[in-house]
CSV table of C-alpha atoms in Angstrom, one decimal:
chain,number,residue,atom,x,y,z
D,1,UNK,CA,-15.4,5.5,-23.8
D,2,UNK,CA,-18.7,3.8,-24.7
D,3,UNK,CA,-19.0,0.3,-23.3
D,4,UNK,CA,-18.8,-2.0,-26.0
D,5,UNK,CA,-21.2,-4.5,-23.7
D,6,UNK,CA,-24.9,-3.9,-24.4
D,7,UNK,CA,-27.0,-3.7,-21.3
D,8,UNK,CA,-23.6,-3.1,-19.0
D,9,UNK,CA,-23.1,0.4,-17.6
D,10,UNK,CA,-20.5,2.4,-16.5
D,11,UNK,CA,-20.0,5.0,-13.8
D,12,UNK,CA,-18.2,6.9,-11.4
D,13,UNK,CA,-17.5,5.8,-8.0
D,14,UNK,CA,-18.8,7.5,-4.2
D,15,UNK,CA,-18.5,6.7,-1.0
D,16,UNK,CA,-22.2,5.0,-1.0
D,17,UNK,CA,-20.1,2.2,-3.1
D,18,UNK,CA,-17.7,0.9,-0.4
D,19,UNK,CA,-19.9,-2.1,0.4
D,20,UNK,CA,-20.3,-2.9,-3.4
D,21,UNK,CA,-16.8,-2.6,-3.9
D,22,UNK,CA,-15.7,-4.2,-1.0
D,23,UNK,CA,-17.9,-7.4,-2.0
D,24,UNK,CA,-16.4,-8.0,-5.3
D,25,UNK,CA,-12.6,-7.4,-4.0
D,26,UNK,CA,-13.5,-9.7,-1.4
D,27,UNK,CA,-14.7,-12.4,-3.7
D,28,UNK,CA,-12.0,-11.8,-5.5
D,29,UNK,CA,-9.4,-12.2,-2.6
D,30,UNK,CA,-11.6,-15.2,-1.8
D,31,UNK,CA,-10.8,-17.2,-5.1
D,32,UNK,CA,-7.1,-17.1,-4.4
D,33,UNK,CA,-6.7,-16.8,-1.0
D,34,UNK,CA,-9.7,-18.7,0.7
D,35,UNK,CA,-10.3,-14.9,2.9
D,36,UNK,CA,-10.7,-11.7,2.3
D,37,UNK,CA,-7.5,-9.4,2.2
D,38,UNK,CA,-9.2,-6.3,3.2
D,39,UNK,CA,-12.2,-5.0,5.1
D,40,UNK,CA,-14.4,-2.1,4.1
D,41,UNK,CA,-12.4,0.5,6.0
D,42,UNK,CA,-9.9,-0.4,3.4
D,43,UNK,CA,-11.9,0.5,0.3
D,44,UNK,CA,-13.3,3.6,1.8
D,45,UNK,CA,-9.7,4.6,2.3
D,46,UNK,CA,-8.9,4.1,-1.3
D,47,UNK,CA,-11.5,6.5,-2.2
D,48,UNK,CA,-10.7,9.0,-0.1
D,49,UNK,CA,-7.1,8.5,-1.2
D,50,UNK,CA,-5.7,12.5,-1.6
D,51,UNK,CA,-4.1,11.6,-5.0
D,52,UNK,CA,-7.3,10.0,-6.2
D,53,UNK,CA,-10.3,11.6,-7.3
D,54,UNK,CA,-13.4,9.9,-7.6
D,55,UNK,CA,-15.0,12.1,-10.6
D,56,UNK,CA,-11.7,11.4,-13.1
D,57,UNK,CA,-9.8,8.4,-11.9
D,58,UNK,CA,-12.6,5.6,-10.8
D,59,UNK,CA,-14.8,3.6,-12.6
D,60,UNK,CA,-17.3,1.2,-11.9
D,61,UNK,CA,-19.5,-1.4,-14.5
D,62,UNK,CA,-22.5,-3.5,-13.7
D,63,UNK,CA,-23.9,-6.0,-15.4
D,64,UNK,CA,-28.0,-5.9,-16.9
D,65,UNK,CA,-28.8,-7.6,-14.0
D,66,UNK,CA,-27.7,-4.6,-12.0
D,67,UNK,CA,-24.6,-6.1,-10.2
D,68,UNK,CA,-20.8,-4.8,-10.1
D,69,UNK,CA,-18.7,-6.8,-12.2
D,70,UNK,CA,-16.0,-4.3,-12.5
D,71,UNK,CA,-13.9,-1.9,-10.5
D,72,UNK,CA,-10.7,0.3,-11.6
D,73,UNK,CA,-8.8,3.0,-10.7
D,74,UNK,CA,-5.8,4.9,-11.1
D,75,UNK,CA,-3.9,7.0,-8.3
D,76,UNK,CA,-1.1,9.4,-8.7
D,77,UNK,CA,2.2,9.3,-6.4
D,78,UNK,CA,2.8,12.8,-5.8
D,79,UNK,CA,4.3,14.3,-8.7
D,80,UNK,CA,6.3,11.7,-9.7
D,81,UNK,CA,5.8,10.2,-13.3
D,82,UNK,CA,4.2,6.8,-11.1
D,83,UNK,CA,0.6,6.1,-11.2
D,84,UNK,CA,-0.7,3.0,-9.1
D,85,UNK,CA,-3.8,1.4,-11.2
D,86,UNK,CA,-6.0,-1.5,-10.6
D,87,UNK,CA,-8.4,-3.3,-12.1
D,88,UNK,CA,-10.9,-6.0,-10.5
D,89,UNK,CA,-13.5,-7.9,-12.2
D,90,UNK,CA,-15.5,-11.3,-11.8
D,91,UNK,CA,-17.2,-12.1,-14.6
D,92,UNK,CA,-16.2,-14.8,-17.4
D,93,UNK,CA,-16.7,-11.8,-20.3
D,94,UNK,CA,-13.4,-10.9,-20.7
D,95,UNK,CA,-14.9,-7.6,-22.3
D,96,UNK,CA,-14.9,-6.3,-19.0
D,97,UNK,CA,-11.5,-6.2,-17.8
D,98,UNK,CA,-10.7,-5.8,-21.6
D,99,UNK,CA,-12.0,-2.1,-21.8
D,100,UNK,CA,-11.2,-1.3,-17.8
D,101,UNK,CA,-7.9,-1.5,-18.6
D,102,UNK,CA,-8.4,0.3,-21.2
D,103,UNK,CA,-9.3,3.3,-19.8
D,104,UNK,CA,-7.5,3.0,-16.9
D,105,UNK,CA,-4.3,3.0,-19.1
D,106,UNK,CA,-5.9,6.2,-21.0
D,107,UNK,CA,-6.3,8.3,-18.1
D,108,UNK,CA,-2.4,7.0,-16.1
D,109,UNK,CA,-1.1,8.8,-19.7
D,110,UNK,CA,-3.3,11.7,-18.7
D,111,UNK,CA,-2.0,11.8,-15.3
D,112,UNK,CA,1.7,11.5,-16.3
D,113,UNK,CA,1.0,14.6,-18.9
D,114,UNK,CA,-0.6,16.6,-16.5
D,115,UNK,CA,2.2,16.6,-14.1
D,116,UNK,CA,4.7,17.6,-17.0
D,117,UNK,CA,5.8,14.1,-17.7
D,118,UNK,CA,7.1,12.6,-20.8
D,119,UNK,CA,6.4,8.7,-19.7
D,120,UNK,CA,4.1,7.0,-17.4
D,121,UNK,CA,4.4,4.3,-15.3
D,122,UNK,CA,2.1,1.7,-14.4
D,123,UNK,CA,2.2,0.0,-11.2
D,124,UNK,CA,-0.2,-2.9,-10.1
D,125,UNK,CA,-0.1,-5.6,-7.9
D,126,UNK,CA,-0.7,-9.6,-7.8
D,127,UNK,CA,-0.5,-12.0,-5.7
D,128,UNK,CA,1.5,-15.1,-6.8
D,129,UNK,CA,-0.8,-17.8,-6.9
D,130,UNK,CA,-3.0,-15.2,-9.1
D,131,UNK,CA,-2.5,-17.4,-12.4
D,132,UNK,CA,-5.4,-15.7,-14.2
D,133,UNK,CA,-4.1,-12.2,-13.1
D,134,UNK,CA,-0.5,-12.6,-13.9
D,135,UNK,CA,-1.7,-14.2,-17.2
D,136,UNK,CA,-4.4,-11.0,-17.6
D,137,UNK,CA,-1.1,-8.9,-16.4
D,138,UNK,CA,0.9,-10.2,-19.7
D,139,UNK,CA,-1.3,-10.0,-22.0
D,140,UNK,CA,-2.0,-5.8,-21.3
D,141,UNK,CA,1.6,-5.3,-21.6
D,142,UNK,CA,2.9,-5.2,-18.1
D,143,UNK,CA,6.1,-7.1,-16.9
D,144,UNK,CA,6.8,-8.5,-13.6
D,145,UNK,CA,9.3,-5.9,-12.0
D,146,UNK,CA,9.5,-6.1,-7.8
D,147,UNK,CA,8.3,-8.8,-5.5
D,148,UNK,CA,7.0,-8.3,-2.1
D,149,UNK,CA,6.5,-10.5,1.0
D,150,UNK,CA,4.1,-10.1,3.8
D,151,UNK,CA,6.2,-11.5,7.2
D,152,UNK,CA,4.1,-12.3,10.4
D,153,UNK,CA,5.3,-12.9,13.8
D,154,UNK,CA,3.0,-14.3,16.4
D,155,UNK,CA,2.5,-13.0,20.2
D,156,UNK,CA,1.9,-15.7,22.6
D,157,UNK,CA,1.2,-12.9,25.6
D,158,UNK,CA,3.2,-10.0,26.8
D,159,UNK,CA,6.9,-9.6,25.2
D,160,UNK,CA,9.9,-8.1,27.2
D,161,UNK,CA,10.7,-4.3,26.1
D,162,UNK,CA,14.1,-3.9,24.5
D,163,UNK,CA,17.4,-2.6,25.9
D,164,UNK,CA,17.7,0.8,24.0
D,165,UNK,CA,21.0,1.3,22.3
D,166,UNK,CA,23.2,3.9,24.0
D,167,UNK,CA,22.7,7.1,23.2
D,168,UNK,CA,19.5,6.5,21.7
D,169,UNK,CA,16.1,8.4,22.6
D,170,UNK,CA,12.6,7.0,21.6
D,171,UNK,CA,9.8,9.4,20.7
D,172,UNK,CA,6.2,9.1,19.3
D,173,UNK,CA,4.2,11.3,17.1
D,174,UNK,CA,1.9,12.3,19.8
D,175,UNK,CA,4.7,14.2,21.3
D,176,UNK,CA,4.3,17.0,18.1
D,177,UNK,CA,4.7,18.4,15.2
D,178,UNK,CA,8.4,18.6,15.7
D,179,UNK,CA,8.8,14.5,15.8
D,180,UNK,CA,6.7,13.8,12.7
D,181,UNK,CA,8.9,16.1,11.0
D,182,UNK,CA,11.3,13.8,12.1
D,183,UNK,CA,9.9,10.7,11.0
D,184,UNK,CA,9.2,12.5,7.4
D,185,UNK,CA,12.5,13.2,6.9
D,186,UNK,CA,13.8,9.9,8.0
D,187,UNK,CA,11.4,8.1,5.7
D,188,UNK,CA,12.6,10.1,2.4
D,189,UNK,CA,16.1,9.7,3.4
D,190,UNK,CA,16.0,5.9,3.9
D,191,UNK,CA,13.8,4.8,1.2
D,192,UNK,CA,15.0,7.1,-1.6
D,193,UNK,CA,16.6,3.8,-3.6
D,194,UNK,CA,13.8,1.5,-2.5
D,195,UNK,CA,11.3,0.2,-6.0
D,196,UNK,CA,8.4,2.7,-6.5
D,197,UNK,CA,9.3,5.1,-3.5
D,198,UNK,CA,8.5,8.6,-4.2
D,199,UNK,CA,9.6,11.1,-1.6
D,200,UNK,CA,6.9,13.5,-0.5
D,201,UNK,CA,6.8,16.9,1.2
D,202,UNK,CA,5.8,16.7,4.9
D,203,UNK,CA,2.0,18.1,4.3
D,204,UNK,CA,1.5,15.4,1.8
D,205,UNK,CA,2.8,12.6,3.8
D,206,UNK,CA,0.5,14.0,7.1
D,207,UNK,CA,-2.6,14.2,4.7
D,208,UNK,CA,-1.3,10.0,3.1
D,209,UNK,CA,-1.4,9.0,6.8
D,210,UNK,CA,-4.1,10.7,8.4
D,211,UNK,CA,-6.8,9.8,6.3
D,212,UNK,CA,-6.7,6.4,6.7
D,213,UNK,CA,-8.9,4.9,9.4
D,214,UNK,CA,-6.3,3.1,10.8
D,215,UNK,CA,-3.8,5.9,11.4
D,216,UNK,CA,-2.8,6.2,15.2
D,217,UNK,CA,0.1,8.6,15.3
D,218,UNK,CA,0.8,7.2,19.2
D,219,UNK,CA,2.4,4.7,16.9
D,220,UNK,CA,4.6,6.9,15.1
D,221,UNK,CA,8.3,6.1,17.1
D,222,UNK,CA,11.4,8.1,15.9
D,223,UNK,CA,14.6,7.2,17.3
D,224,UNK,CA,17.3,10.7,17.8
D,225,UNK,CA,20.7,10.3,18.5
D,226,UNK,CA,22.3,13.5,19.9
D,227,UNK,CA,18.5,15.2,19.4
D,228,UNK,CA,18.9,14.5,15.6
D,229,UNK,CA,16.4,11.9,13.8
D,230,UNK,CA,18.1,8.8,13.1
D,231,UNK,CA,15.4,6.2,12.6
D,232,UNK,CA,11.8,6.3,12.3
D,233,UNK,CA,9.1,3.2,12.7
D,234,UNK,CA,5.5,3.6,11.8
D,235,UNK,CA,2.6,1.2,12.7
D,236,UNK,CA,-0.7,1.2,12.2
D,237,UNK,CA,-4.2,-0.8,12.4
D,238,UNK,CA,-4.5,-2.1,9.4
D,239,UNK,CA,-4.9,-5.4,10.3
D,240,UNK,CA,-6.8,-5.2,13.8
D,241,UNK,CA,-10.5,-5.4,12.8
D,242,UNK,CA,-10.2,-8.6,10.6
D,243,UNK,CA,-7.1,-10.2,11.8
D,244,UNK,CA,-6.4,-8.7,15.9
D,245,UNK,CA,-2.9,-8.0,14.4
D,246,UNK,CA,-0.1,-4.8,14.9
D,247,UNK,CA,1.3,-3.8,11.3
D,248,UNK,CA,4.7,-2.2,10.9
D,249,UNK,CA,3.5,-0.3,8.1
D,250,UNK,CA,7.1,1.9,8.0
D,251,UNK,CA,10.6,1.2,9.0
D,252,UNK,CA,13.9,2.9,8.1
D,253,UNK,CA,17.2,4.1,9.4
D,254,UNK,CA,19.1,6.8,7.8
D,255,UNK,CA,22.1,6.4,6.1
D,256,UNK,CA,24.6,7.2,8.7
D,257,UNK,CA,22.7,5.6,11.3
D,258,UNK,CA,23.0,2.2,9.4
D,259,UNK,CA,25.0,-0.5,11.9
D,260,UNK,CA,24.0,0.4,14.9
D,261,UNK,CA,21.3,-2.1,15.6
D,262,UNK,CA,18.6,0.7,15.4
D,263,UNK,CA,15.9,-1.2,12.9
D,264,UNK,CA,16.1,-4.0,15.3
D,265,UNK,CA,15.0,-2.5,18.2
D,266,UNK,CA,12.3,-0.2,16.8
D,267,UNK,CA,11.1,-3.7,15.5
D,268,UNK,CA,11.3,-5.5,19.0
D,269,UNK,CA,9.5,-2.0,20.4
D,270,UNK,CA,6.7,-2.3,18.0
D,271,UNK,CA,6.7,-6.1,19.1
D,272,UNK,CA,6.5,-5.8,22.8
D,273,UNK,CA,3.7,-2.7,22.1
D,274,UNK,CA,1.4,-4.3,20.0
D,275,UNK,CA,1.7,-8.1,22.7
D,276,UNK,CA,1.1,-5.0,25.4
D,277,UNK,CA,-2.5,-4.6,23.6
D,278,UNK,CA,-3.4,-7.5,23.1
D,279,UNK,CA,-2.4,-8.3,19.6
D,280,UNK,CA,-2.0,-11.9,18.1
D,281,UNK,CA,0.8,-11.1,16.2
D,282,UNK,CA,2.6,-8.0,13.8
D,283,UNK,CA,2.5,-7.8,10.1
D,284,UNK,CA,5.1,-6.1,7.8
D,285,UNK,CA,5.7,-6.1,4.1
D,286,UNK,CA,9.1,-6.5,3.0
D,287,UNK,CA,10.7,-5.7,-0.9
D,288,UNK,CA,12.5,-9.3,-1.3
D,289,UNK,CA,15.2,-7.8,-2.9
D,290,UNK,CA,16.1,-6.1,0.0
D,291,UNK,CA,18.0,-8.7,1.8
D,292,UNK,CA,19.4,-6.9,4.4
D,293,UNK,CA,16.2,-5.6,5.8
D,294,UNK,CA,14.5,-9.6,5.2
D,295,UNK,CA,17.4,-11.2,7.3
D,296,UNK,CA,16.7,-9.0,9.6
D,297,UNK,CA,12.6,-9.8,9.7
D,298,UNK,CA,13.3,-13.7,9.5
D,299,UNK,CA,16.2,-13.3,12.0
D,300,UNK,CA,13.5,-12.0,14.8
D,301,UNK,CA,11.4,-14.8,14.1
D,302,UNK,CA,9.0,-13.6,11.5
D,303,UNK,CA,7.9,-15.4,8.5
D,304,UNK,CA,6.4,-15.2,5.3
D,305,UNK,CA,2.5,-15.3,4.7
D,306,UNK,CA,2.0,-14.1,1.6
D,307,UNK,CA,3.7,-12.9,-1.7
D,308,UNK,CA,2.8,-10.0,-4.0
D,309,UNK,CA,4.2,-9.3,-7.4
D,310,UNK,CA,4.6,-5.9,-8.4
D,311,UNK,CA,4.0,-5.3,-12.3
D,312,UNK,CA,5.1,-2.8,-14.5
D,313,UNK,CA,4.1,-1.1,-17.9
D,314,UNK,CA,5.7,2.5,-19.3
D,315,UNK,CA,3.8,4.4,-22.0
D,316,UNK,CA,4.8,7.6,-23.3
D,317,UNK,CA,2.5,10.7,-22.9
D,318,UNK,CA,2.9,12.5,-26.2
């Protein structure tokens, strides 16, 4: 689609644009938050993203003057009928977010249709105290459908390891094949009813979490009761280069498994392990409709940061 700007141009994205992108999410970030929420290991992760491609599903626009004023993208979850999109701009020309979310939108229906789907749908994210987003958010279409926190607890030196539950033996994904298995399976059994949770097979989830810089599958613990997977915790370092911070960035129990105090002390573990290198403190992002699993967060001492709205559109693909 033509730019309807004259003098702006459009483009694909590569990986020599991670510092360009980064800069303008940053800014971004800055107006609301007073910091950066992300570091350029972040964006470069995006890119390489396996359900995103770079030559159909990213867009760039600068302005005459040469500098990015615009960045979009749209990202596939498996094969569900989900697509995450996001669009970033800072300029006062409306025009610009205008016909990124245009085409954004275009190619999620594209996406959707590909896969065999009859309906799309939309997810994007905003921080709450984003009034010009939430306001941008409304006018495209989109509705506010799930609401996220971000919980931090803080480590004030080393913290005691926990008492494991009876029965219960702790392994880590350095150990094998055999225990990420594990922690696949526990992960699409315990989130299968969770807001925009789409299970994958286990090459798909491998390929999600190993390209990301700040995979560490040491960090990977999967809890087996009776040698059979009952609960699985993954961290990662997503907020260690900015922030010196452990982040829980997966936690769930199976079904069965529910009661036995099992999410608790995987949480405690991942406490005591991240004080153990050092870290100032553990992150986590929590759906707020889940109470269950946020009583537990606040119970253990950790409170809320920061809050993300989730919002929704659904298009058809015929």
């Amino acid at each position: 689609m033509p730019l309807p700007l004259v003098g702006y141009r459009i483009r694909r994205p590569t990986l020599d644009d991670v510092a360009g992108i980064f800069e303008l999410v940053a800014a971004c970030d800055t107006d609301i938050l007073g910091h950066p929420d992300l570091t350029p290991d972040d964006i470069a992760d995006e890119l390489t993203e396996p359900g995103f491609d770079w030559d159909t599903d990213g867009w760039l626009i600068h302005e005459p003057g040469g500098r990015l004023v615009g960045w979009a993208w749209a990202c596939r979850k498996g094969d569900s009928d989900i697509v995450d999109v996001t669009v970033v701009t800072r300029t006062t020309d409306d025009a610009v977010a205008d016909h990124l979310w245009s085409v954004v939108q275009r190619r999620a229906v594209e996406i959707a249709r590909e896969l065999g789907h009859d309906r799309v749908l939309m997810d994007t994210g905003a921080y709450r105290d984003d009034i010009r987003r939430r306001v941008e958010l409304t006018g495209q279409g989109f509705d506010h459908a799930a609401t996220f926190q971000r919980l931090r607890i803080d480590h004030q030196g080393p913290r005691p390891a926990p008492a494991s539950p009876p029965g219960v033996v702790i392994r880590d994904g350095t150990d094998g094949e055999e225990v990420r298995r594990f922690g696949h399976a526990v992960r699409n059994n315990s989130f299968a009813e969770q807001f925009g949770f789409v299970a994958t097979d286990y090459a798909d989830w491998t390929a999600q979490v190993e390209t990301r810089s700040t995979h560490d599958w040491a960090q990977l613990l999967v809890a087996t009761i009776a040698g059979e997977p009952a609960a699985m915790l993954l961290g990662t370092d997503n907020f260690v280069a900015d922030e010196n911070c452990g982040y829980v960035r997966t936690l769930g129990v199976r079904k069965q498994f529910r009661g036995r105090g099992l999410a608790r002390y995987l949480l405690r573990l991942a406490f005591a392990r991240d004080a153990a290198h050092g870290r100032v403190g553990t992150y986590l992002h929590v759906d707020s409709v889940g109470a269950p699993a946020l009583g537990l967060y606040l119970s253990e001492g950790m409170r809320p940061t920061l809050v993300v709205d989730i919002w929704r559109k659904t298009l058809p693909t015929g």
